[in-house]
Coordinates of C-alpha atoms in Angstrom, one line a residue:
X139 CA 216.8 104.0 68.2
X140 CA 217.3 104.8 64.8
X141 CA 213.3 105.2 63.9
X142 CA 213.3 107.2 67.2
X143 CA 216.1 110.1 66.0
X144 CA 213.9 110.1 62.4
X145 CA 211.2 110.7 64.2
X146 CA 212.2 113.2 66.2
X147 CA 214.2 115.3 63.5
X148 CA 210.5 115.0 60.9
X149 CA 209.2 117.5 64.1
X150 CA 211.7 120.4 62.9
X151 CA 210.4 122.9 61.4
X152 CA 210.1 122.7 57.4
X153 CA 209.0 124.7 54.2
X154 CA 206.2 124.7 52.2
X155 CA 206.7 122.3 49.8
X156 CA 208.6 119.5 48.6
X157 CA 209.3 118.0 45.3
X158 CA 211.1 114.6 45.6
X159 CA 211.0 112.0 43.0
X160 CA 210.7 108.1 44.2
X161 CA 213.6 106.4 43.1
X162 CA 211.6 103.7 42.0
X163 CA 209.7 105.1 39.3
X164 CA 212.6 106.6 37.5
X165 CA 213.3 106.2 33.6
X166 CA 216.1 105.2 33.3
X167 CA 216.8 103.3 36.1
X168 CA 220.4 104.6 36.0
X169 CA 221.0 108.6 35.7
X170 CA 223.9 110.3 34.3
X171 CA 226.7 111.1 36.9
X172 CA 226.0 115.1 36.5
X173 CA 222.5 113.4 38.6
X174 CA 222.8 114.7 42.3
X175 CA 225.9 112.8 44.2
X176 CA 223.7 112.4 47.6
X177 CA 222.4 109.6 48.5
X178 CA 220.6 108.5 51.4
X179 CA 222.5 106.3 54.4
X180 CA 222.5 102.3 54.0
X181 CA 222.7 100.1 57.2
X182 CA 222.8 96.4 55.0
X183 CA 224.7 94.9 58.2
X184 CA 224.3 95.4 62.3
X185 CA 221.9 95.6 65.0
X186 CA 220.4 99.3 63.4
X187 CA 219.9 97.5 59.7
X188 CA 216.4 97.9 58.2
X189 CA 214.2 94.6 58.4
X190 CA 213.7 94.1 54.5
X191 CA 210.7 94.6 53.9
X192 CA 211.3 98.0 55.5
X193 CA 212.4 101.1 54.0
X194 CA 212.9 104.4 56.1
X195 CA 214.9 107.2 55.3
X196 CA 214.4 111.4 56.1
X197 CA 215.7 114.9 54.8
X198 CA 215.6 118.7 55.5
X199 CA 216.3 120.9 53.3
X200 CA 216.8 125.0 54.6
X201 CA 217.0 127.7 52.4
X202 CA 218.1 131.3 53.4
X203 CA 217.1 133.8 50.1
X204 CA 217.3 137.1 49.5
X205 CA 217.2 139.9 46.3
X206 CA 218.4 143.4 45.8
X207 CA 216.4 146.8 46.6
X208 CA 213.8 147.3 44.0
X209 CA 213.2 151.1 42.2
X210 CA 209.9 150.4 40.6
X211 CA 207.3 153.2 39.3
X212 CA 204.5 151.1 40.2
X213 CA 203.1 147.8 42.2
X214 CA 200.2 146.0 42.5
X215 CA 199.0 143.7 45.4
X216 CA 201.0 140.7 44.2
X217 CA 204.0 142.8 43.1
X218 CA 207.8 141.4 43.9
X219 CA 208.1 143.5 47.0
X220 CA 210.8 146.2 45.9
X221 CA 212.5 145.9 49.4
X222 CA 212.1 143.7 51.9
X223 CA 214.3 141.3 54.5
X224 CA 215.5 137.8 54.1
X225 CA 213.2 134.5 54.2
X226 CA 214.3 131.4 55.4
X227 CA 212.2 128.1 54.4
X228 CA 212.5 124.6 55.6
X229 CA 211.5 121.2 54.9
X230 CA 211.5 117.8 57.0
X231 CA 210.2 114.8 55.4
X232 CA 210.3 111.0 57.0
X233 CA 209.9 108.5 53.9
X234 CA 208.6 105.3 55.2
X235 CA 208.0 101.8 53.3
X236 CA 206.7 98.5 53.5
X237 CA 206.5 95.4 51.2
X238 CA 203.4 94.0 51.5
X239 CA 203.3 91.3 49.1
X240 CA 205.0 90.2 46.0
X241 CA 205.2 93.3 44.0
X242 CA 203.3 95.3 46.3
X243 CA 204.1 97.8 48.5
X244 CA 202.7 100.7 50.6
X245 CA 204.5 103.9 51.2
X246 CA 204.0 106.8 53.4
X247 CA 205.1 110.3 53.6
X248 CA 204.5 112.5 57.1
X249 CA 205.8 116.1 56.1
X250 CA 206.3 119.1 58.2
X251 CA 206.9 122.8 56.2
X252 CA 207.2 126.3 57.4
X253 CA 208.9 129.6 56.8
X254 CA 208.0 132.0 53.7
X255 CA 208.8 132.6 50.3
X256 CA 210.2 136.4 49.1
X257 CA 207.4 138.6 49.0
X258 CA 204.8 135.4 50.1
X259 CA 205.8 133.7 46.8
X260 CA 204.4 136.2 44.4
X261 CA 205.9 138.5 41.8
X262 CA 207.8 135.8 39.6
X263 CA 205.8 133.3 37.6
X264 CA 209.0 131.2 37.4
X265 CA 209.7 132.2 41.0
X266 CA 212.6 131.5 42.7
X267 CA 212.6 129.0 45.4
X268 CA 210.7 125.2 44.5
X269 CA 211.0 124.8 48.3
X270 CA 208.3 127.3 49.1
X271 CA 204.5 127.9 47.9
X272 CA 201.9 130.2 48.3
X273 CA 200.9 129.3 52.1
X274 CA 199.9 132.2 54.1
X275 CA 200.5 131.3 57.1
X276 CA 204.8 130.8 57.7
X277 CA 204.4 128.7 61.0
X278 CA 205.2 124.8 60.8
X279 CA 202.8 122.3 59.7
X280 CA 202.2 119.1 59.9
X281 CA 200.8 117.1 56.7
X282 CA 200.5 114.1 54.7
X283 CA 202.7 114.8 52.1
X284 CA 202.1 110.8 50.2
X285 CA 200.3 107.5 51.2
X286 CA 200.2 105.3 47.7
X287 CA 199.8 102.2 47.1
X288 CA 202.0 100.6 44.5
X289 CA 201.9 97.0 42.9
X290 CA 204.6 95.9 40.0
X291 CA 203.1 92.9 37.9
X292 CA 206.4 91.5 36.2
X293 CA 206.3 90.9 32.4
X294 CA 209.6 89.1 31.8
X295 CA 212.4 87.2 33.7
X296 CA 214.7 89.9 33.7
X297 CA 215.5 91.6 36.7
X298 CA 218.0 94.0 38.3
X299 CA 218.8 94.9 41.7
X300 CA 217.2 98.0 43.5
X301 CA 219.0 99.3 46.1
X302 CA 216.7 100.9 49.3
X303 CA 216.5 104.5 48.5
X304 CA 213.5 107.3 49.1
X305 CA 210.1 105.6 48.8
X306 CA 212.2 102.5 47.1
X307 CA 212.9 99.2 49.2
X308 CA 215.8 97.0 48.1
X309 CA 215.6 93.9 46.5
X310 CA 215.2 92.8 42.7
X311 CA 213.2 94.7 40.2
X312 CA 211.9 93.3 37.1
X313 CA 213.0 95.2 33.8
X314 CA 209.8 94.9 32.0
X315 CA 206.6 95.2 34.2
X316 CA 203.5 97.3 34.4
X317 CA 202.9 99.8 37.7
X318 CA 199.7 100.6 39.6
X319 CA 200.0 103.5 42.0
X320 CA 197.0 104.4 43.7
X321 CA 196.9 107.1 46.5
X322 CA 198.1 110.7 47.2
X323 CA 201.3 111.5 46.0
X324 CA 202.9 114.4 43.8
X325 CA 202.2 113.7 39.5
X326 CA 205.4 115.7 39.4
X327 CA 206.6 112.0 41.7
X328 CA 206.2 110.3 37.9
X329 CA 206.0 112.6 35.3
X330 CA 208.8 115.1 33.9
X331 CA 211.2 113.7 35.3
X332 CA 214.6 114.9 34.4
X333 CA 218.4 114.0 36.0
X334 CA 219.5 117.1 36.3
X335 CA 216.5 119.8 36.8
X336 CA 213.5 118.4 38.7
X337 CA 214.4 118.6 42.4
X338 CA 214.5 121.9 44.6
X339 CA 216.4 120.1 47.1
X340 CA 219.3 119.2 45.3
X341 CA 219.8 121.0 41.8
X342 CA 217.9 124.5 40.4
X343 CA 215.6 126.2 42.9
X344 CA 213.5 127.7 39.9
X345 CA 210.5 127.0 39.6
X346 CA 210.1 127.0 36.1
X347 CA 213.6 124.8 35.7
X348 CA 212.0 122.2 38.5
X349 CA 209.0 121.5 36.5
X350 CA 207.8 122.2 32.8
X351 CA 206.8 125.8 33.5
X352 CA 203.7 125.3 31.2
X353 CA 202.7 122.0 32.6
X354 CA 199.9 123.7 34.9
X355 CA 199.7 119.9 36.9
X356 CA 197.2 119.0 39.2
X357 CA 197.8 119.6 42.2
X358 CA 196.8 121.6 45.7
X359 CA 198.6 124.2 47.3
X360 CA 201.6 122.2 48.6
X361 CA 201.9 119.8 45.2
X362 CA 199.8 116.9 45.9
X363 CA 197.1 115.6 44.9
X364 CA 194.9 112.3 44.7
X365 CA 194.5 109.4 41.4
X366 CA 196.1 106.8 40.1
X367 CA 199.2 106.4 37.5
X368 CA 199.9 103.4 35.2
X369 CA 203.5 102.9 34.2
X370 CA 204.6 100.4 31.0
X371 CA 208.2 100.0 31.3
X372 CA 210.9 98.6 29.5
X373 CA 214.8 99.1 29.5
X374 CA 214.5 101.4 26.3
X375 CA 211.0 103.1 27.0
X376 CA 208.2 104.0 29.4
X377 CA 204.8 104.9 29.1
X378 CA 202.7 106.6 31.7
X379 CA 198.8 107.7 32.4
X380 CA 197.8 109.1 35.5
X381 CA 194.0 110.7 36.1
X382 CA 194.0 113.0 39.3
X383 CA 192.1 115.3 41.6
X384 CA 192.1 119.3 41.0
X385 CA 191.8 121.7 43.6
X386 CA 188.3 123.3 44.3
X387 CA 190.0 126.8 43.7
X388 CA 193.0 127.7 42.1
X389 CA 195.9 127.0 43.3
X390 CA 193.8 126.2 47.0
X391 CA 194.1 123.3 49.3
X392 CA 191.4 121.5 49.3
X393 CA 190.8 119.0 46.7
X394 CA 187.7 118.7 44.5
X395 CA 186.1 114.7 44.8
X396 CA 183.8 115.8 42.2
X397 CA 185.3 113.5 39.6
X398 CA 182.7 113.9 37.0
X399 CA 183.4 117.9 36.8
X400 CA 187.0 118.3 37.9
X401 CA 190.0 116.2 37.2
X402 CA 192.9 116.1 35.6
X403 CA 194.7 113.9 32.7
X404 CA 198.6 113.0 32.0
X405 CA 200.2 110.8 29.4
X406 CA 204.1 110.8 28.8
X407 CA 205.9 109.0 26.8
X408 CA 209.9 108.3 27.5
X409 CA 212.5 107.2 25.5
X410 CA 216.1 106.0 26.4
X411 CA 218.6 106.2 24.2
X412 CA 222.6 105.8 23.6
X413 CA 224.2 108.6 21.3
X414 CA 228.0 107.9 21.0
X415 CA 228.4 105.7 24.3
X416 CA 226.6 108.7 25.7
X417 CA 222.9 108.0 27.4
X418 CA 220.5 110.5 26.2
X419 CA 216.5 110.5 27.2
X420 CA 213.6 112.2 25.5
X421 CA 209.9 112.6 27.1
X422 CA 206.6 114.2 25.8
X423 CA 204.4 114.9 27.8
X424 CA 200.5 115.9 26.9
X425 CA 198.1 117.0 29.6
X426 CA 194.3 117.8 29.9
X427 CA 192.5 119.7 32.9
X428 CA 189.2 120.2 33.7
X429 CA 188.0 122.0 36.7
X430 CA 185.5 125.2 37.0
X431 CA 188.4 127.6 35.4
X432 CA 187.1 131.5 34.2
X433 CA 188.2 132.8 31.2
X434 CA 190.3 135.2 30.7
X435 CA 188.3 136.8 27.6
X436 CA 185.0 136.6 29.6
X437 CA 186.4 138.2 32.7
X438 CA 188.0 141.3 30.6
X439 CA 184.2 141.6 28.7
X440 CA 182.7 141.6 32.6
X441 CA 185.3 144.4 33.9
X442 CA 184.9 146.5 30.8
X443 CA 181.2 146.1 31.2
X444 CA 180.5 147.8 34.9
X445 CA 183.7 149.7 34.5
X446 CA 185.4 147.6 37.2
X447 CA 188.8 145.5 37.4
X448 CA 188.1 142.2 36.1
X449 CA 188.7 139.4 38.3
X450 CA 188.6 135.6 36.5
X451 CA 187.7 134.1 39.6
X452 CA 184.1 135.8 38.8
X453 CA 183.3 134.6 36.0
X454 CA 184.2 130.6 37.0
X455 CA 181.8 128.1 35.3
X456 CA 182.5 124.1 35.3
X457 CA 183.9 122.0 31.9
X458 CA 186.5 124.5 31.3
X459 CA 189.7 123.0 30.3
X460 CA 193.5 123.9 29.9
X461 CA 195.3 122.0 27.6
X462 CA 198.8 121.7 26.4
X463 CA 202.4 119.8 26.3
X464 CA 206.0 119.4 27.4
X465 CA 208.8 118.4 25.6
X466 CA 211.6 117.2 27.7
X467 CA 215.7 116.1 27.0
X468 CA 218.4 114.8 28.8
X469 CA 221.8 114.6 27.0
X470 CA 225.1 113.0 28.7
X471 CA 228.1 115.0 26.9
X472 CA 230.9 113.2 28.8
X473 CA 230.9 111.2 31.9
X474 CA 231.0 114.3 33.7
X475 CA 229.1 116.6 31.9
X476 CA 225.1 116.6 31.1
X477 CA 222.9 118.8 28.8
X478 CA 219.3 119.5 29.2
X479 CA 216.2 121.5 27.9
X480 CA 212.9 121.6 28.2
X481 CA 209.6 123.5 25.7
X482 CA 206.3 123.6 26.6
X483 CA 203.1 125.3 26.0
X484 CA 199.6 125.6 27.0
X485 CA 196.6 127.0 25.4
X486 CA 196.5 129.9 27.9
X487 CA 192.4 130.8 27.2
X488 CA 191.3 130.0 31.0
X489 CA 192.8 130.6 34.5
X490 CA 196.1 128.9 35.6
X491 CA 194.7 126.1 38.1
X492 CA 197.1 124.7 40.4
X493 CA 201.2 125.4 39.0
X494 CA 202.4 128.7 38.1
X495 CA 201.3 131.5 35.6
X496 CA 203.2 130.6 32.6
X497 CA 201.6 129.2 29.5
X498 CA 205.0 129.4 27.3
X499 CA 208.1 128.5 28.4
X500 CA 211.6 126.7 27.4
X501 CA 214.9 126.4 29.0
X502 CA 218.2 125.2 28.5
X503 CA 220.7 124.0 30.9
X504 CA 224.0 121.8 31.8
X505 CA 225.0 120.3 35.3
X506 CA 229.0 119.5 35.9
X507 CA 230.3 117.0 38.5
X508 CA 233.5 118.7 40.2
X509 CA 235.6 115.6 39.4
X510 CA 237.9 117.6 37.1
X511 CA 239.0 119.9 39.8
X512 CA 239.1 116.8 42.4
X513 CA 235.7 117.0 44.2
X514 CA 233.1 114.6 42.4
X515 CA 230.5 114.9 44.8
X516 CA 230.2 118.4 43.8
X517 CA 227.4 119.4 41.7
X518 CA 227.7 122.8 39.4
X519 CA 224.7 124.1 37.2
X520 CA 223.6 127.0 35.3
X521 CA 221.1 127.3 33.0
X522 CA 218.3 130.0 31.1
X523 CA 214.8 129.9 30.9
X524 CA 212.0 132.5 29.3
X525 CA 208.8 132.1 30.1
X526 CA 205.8 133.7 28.3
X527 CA 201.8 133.9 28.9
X528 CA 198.8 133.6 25.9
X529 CA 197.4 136.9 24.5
X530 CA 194.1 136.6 26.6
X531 CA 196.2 136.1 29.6
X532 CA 198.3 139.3 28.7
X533 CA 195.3 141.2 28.6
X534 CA 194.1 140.1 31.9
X535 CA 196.8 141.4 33.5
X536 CA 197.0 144.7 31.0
X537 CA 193.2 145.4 32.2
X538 CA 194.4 145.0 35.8
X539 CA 193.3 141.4 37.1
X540 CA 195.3 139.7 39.4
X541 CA 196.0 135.3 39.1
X542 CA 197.0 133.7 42.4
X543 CA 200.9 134.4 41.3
X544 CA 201.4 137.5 39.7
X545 CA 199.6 141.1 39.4
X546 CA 201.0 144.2 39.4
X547 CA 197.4 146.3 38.5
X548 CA 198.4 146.9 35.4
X549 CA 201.0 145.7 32.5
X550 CA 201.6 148.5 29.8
X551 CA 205.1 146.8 28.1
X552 CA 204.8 142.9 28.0
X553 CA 208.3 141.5 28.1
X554 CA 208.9 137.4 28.0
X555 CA 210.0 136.6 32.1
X556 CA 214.1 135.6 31.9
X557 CA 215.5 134.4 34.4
X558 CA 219.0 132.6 34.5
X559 CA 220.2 130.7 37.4
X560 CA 223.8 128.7 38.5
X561 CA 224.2 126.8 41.8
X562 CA 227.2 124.9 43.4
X563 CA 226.5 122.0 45.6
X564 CA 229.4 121.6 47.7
X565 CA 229.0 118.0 48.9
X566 CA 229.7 116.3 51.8
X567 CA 229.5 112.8 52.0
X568 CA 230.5 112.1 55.5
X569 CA 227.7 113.9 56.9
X570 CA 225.1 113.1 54.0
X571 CA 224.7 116.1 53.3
X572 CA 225.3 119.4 50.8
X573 CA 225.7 123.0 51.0
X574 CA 224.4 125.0 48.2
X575 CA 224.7 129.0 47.1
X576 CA 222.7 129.8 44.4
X577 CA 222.0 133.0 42.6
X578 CA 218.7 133.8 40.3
X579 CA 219.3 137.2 38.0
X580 CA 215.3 138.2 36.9
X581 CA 214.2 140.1 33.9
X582 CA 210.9 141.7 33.7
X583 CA 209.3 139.7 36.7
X584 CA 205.6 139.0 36.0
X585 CA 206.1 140.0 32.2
X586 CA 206.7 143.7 33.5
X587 CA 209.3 145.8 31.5
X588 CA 207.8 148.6 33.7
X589 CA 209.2 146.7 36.6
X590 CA 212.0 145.0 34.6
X591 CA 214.7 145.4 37.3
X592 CA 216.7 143.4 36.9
X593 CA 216.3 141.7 40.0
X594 CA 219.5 139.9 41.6
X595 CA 218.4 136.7 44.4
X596 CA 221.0 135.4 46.3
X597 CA 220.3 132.0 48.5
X598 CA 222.1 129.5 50.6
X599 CA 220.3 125.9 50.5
X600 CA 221.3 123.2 53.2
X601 CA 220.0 119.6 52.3
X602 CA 220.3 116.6 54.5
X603 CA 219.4 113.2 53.7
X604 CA 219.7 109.8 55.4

């Protein structure tokens, strides 16, 4: 019965993309309590109670956004609309486990997404809703969102119990082992990770406070992709490696099995830490692409050359590479309280290939429970974040040239993209679920001070979770 009404409820329509982190890869293993008060429903007892070496769970997330009128002097084909109606986007996703074996287990991830993004997700680099990409077509679809395979070796006696949870079954964990994931899943699933700014669904919308802005990670149009990861973990620090598939095109959907000419590296080191009875974690994070990227330089030469606007996706040839790093922090001020911030940078010489189109950014951010005013399942957050692109990028979009993200045919005043954001998750336990209204404010949206705005979003986010 239960399996049935999951089922059933994965068929409504959903967004465009999802970013949900497995439980079970998550350093550390406990978050701060600022970490998002939902949780997923438990049946340990009765006639409806998971077998155990079953885990199944679901959520849908709907999100209502819009942003003010727009007086503009100019606009380009992938322009921030300067008026236009609401969107509404929606995501259903059924997360389905199974042991298979000591230490091994296989999990599976049926997705269905639909609705639109403001203005078809272009004219923000750091745009405003993680819950939708650049998909074309707004009609529901049905996908396979993850199907990995993942086997735990133990490397001490130590364990700790794991409770079931989203691609997590219960049962103990050891606290020292070494992971093998193997399959198609999200990198963003195991990399920059962060307790208070990494999930759409529950926390900041933005994309660049979601993700390292600069952190251009593999991955096709909806986020996923195909490789491996290797975790090393310990109760005080984790090391990961992952090696992944790139898209054939930017930011397309189609994956590219040439291995030899096109994939994609990520280390990351994490580090827990206690700072006056306070947790605190640090990652960096280093990553290496290689796909058949144009450069920016080359394109500009091209366009100046026959008089024409240049267009990077000309001028493609394979080996390219985009390199760069991330620099993440989690601090716990008080029990209720949690700072964060994030830096990164990448070198900015060849076409964005699968994120967004920043090559600079860095924010700064703190998430409240609502304990002190008698509602701790309430989540509040604000936080800023400026993102910024590399000179030959800048003159790209100066000469013209459109990226998959941003273009507005021409960029006379550069101006760093800043964009704050505050939410308030009003929670509701008995229904496992949370009601969100969040507002975005946007300066200079695709590093336009000619279109500077500001621009105002407002948005209403519904999240459900069993």
């Amino acid at each position: 019965m239960r399996l049935t009404l999951l089922l059933l409820l994965s068929a409504l329509p959903g967004a465009v993309l999802a970013q949900v982190v497995p439980s079970g890869t998550a350093t550390p293993a406990t978050p701060p309590n600022a970490a998002p008060a939902q949780e997923p429903m438990r049946l340990p007892n009765g006639p409806l109670a998971p077998a155990p070496n079953w885990s199944l769970h679901f959520q849908q997330t709907l999100v209502n956004q819009w942003h003010n009128d727009l007086n503009t002097s100019y606009s380009g084909d992938y322009s921030l609309a300067d008026r236009e109606s609401a969107k509404l986007s929606f995501t259903s996703t059924l997360f389905i486990g199974r042991r298979l074996w000591q230490g091994g287990a296989l999990y599976f991830n049926p997705e269905v997404a639909g609705g639109s993004g403001l203005s078809g997700a272009r004219g923000i680099a750091g745009f405003v809703n993680g819950e939708t990409f650049r998909i074309g077509d707004p009609a529901p679809s049905l996908y396979l969102a993850r199907l990995y395979l993942r086997q735990t070796f133990a490397l001490g006696p130590d364990t700790e119990a794991e409770e079931d949870d989203l691609n997590q079954l219960a049962g103990p964990r050891p606290t020292h082992y070494l992971a093998v994931n193997l399959g198609k899943f999200s990198v963003a699933d195991f990399f920059d990770q962060n307790s208070c700014s990494h999930d759409p669904r529950t926390q900041f919308l933005n994309w660049s406070l979601m993700s390292a802005g600069a952190w251009d990670y593999a991955a096709n149009t909806r986020g996923y992709t195909v490789g491996g990861v290797l975790e090393y973990v310990t109760p005080s620090f984790a090391l990961r490696f992952a090696s992944t598939l790139v898209p054939t095109l930017a930011n397309g959907p189609v994956l590219d099995w040439h291995y030899g000419t096109a994939h994609a590296e990520t280390l990351e080191f994490t580090k827990v830490y206690n700072l006056g009875g306070h947790q605190g974690t640090v990652r960096a994070l280093g990553f290496r692409n290689v796909a058949a990227m144009g450069s920016y330089r080359t394109a500009v030469a091209v366009g100046q050359g026959s008089g024409e606007r240049p267009d990077v996706t000309s001028v493609h040839r394979d080996g390219h590479t985009k390199v760069g790093f991330a620099l993440n922090a989690e601090q716990e001020v008080t029990k209720e309280v949690t700072l964060f911030a994030r830096i990164s940078y990448n070198d900015g010489k060849n076409e964005t290939w699968a994120f967004t189109e920043i090559d600079r950014s860095a924010c700064l951010g703190a998430v409240s429970t609502g304990a002190r005013w008698q509602r701790p399942d309430d989540r509040f957050g604000a936080a800023v974040v400026v993102n910024g692109i590399s000179p030959e990028h800048r003159a790209y979009l100066a000469a013209g040239g459109y990226g998959f993200i941003v273009g507005d045919g021409a960029l006379n005043y550069y101006g760093p993209e800043r964009i704050g954001e505050v939410y308030y998750s009003i929670g509701l336990p008995k229904y496992h679920a949370a009601i969100s209204p969040d507002y975005q404010l946007v300066v200079n949206p695709a590093y336009n001070r000619d279109r500077s705005g500001p621009v105002h979003v407002v948005a209403v986010r519904l999240h459900v979770e069993f």
